[in-house]
PDB file of C-alpha atoms and ligand atoms in Angstrom:
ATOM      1  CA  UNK A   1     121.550 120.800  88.940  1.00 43.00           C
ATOM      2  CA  UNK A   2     124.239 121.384  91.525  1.00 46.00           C
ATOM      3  CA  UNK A   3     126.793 118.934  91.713  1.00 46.00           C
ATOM      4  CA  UNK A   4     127.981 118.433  95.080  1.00 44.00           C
ATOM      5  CA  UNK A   5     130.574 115.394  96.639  1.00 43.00           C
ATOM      6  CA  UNK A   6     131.014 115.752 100.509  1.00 40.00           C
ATOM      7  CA  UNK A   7     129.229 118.845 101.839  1.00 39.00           C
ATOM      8  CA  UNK A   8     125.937 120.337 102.020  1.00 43.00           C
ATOM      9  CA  UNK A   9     124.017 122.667 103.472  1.00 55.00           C
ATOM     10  CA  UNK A  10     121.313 120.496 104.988  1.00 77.00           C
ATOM     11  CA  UNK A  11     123.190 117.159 106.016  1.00 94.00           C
ATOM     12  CA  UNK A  12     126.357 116.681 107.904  1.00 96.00           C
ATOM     13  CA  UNK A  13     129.348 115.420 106.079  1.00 96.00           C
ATOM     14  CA  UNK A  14     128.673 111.793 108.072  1.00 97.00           C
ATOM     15  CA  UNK A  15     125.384 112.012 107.071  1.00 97.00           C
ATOM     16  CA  UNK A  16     126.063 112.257 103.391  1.00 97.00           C
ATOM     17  CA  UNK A  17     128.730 109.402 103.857  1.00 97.00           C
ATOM     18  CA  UNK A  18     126.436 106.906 105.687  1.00 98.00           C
ATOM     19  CA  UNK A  19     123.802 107.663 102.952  1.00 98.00           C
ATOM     20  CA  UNK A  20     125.476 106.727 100.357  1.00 98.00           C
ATOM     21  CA  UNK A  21     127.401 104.014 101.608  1.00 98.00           C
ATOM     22  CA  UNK A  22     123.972 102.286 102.716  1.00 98.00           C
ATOM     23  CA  UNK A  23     122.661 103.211  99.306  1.00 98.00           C
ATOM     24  CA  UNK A  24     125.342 101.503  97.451  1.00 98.00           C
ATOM     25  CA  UNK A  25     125.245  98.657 100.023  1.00 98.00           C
ATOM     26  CA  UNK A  26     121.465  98.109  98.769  1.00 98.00           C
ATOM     27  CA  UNK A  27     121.972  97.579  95.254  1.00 98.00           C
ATOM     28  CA  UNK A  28     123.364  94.096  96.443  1.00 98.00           C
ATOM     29  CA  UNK A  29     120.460  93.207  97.680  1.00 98.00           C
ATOM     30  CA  UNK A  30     117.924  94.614  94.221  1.00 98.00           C
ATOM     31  CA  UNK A  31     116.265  91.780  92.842  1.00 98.00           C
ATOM     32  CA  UNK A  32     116.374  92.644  88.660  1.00 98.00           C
ATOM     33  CA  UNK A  33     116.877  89.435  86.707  1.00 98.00           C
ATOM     34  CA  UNK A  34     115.266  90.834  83.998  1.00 98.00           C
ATOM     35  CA  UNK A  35     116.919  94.369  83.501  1.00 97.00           C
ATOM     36  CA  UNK A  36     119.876  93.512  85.589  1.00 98.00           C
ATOM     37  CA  UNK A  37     119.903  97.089  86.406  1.00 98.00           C
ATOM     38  CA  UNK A  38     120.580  97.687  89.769  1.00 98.00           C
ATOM     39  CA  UNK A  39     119.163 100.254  92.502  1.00 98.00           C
ATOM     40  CA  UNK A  40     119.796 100.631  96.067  1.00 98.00           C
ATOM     41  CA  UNK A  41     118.198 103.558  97.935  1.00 98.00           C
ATOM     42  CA  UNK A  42     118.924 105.327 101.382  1.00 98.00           C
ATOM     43  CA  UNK A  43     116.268 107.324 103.269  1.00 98.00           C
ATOM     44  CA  UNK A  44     117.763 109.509 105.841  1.00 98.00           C
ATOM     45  CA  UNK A  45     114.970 110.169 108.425  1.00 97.00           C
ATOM     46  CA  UNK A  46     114.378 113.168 110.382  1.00 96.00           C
ATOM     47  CA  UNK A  47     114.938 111.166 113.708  1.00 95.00           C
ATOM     48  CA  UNK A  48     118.232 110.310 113.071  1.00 97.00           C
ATOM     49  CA  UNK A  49     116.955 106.630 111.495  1.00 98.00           C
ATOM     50  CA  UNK A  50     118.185 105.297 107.766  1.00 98.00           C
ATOM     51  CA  UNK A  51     115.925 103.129 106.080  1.00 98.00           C
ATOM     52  CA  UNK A  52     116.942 100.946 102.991  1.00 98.00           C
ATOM     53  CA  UNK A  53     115.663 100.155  99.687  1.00 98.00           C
ATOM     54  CA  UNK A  54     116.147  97.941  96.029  1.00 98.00           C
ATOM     55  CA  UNK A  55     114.568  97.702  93.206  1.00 98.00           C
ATOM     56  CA  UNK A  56     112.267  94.317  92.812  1.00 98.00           C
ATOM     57  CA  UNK A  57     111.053  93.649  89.255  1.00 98.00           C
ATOM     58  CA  UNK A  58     108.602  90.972  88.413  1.00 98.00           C
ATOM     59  CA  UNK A  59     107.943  88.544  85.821  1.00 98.00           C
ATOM     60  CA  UNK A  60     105.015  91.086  85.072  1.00 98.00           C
ATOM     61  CA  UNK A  61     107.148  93.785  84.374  1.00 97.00           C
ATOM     62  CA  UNK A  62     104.655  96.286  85.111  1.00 96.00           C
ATOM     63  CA  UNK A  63     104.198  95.076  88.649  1.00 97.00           C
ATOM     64  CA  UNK A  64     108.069  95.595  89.574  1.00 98.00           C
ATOM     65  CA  UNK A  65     108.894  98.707  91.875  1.00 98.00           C
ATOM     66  CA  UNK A  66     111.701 100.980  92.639  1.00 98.00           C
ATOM     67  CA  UNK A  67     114.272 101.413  94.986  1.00 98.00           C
ATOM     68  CA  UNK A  68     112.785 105.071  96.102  1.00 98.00           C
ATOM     69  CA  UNK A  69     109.563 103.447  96.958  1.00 98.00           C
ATOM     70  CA  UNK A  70     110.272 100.837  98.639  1.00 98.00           C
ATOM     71  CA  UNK A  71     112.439 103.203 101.032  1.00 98.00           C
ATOM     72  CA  UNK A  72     109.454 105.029 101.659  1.00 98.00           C
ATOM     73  CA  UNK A  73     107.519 102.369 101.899  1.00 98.00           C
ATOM     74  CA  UNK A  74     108.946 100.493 104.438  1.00 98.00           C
ATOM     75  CA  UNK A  75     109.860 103.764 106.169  1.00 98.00           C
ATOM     76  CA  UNK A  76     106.128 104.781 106.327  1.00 98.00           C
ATOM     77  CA  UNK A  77     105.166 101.990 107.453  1.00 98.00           C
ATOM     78  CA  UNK A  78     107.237 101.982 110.237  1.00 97.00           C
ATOM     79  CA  UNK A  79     105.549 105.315 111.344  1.00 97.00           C
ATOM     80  CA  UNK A  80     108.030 107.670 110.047  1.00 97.00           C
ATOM     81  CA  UNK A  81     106.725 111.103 108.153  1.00 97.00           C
ATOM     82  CA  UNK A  82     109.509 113.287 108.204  1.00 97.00           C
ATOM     83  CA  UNK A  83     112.741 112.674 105.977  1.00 97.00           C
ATOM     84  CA  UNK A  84     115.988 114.880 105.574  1.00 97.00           C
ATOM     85  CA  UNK A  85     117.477 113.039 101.966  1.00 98.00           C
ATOM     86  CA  UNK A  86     117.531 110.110 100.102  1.00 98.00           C
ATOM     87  CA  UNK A  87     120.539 108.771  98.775  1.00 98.00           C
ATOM     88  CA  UNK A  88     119.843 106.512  95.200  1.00 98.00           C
ATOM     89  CA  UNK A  89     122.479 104.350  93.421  1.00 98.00           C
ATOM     90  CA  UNK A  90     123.200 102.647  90.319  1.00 98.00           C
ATOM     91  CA  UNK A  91     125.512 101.350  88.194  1.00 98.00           C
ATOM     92  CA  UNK A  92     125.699 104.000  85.421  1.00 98.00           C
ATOM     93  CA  UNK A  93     127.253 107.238  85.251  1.00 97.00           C
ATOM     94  CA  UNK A  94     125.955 109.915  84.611  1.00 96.00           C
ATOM     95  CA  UNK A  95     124.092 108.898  87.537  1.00 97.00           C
ATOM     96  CA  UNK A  96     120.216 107.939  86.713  1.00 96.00           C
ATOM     97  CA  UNK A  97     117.723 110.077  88.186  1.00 96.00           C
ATOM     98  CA  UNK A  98     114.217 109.011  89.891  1.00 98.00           C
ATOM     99  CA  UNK A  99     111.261 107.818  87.139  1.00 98.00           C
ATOM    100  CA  UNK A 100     108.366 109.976  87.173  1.00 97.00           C
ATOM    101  CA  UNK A 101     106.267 107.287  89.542  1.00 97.00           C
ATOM    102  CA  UNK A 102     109.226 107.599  92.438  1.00 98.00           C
ATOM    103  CA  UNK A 103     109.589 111.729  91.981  1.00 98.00           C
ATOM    104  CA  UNK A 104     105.176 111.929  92.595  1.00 98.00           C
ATOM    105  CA  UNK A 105     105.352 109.277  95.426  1.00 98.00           C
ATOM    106  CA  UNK A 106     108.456 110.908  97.620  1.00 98.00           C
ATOM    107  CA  UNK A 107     106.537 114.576  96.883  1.00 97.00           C
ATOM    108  CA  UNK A 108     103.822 113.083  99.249  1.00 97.00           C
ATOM    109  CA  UNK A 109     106.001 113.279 102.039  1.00 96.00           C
ATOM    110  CA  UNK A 110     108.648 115.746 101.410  1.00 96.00           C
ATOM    111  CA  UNK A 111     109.083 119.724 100.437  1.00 95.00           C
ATOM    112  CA  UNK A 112     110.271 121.037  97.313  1.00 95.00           C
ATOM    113  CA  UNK A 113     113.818 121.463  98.940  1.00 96.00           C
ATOM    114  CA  UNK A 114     114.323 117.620  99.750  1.00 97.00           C
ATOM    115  CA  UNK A 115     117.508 116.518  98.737  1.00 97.00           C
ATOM    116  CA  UNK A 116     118.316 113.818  96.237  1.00 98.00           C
ATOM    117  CA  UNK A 117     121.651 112.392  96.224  1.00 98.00           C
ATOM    118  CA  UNK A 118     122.340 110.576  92.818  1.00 98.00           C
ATOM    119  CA  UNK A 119     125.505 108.604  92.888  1.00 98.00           C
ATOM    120  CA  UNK A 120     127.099 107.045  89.914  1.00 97.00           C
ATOM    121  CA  UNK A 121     128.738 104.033  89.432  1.00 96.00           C
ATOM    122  CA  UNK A 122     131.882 105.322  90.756  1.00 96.00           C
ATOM    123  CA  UNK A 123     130.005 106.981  93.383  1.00 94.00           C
ATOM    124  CA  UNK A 124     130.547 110.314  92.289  1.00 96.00           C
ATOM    125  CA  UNK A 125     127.208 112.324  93.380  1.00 97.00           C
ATOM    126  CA  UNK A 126     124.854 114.648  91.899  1.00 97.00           C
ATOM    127  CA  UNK A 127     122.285 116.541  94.545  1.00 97.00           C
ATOM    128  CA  UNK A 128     119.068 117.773  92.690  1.00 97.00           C
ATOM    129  CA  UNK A 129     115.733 118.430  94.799  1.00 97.00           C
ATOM    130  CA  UNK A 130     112.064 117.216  94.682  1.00 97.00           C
ATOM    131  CA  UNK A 131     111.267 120.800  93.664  1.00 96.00           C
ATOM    132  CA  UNK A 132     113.770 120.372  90.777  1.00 97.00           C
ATOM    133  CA  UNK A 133     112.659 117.057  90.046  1.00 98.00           C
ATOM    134  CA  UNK A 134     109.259 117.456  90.194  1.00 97.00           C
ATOM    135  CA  UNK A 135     108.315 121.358  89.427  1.00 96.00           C
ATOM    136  CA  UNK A 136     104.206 122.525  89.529  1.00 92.00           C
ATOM    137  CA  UNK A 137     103.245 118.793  91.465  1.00 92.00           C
ATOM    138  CA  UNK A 138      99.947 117.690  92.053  1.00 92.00           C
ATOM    139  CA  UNK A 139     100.189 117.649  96.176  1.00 91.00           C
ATOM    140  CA  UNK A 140      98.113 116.841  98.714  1.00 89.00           C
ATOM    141  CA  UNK A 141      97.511 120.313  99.462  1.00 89.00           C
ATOM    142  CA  UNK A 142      95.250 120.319  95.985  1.00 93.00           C
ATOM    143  CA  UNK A 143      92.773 118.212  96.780  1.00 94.00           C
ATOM    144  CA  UNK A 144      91.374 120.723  99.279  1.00 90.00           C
ATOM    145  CA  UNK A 145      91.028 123.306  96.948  1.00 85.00           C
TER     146      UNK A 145
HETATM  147 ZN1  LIG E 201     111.005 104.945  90.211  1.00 72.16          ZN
END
């Protein structure tokens, strides 16, 4: 893991600070009565667009969903494909990472070099990659094979 607060390689510094403020901003919006755990979620598209996500349990608990997926969800179906970072939030620190679910959903549409920006509750950040996150993935590239 590389930990990382203003720079990068990939994203401009005002990148990386609209991210995360829009990430943070999101958590307001999570609906979690149950686990009261909060996530907001920033996907940084590669035309320029950011697209916004929460958590939103359900009284099933099973049927509740993630902040990460309903960023790319929304974002895919407003015809976007290609994404330069997402930006996650919470209220814990360390910061959490993405569940298992959220890491095989955004390898769909990303490469193994895709940032993920974690922040904390303090908003310190922590940068990891899908490749990191998600090493050996079942892709779509294997169901040709
Ligand atoms: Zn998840």
């Amino acid at each position: 893991m590389n930990t990382m607060a203003t720079s990068s390689p990939i994203l401009t510094t005002r990148e990386i600070e609209t991210l995360s403020s829009k990430a943070q901003a999101a958590k307001e919006v999570a609906y979690c009565p149950y686990s009261k755990f909060r996530v907001g979620a920033c996907l940084l598209t590669q035309s320029g667009e950011y697209i916004t996500g929460a958590n939103i349990e359900n009284a099933s608990y099973p049927v509740g969903t993630c902040a990460e997926r309903t960023a790319f969800g929304t974002a895919i179906v407003a015809g976007q494909r290609e994404f330069k970072a997402i930006a996650v939030a919470t209220d814990i620190s360390p910061p959490a990472s993405p569940c298992g679910m959220c890491r095989q959903f955004m390898s769909e549409f990303t490469s193994p070099s895709f940032p993920v920006y974690m922040y904390d509750k303090s908003m310190k950040c922590t940068v990891v990659t899908i490749g990191e996150l998600l090493p050996g993935c079942f892709g779509p590239g294997d169901l040709d094979k």
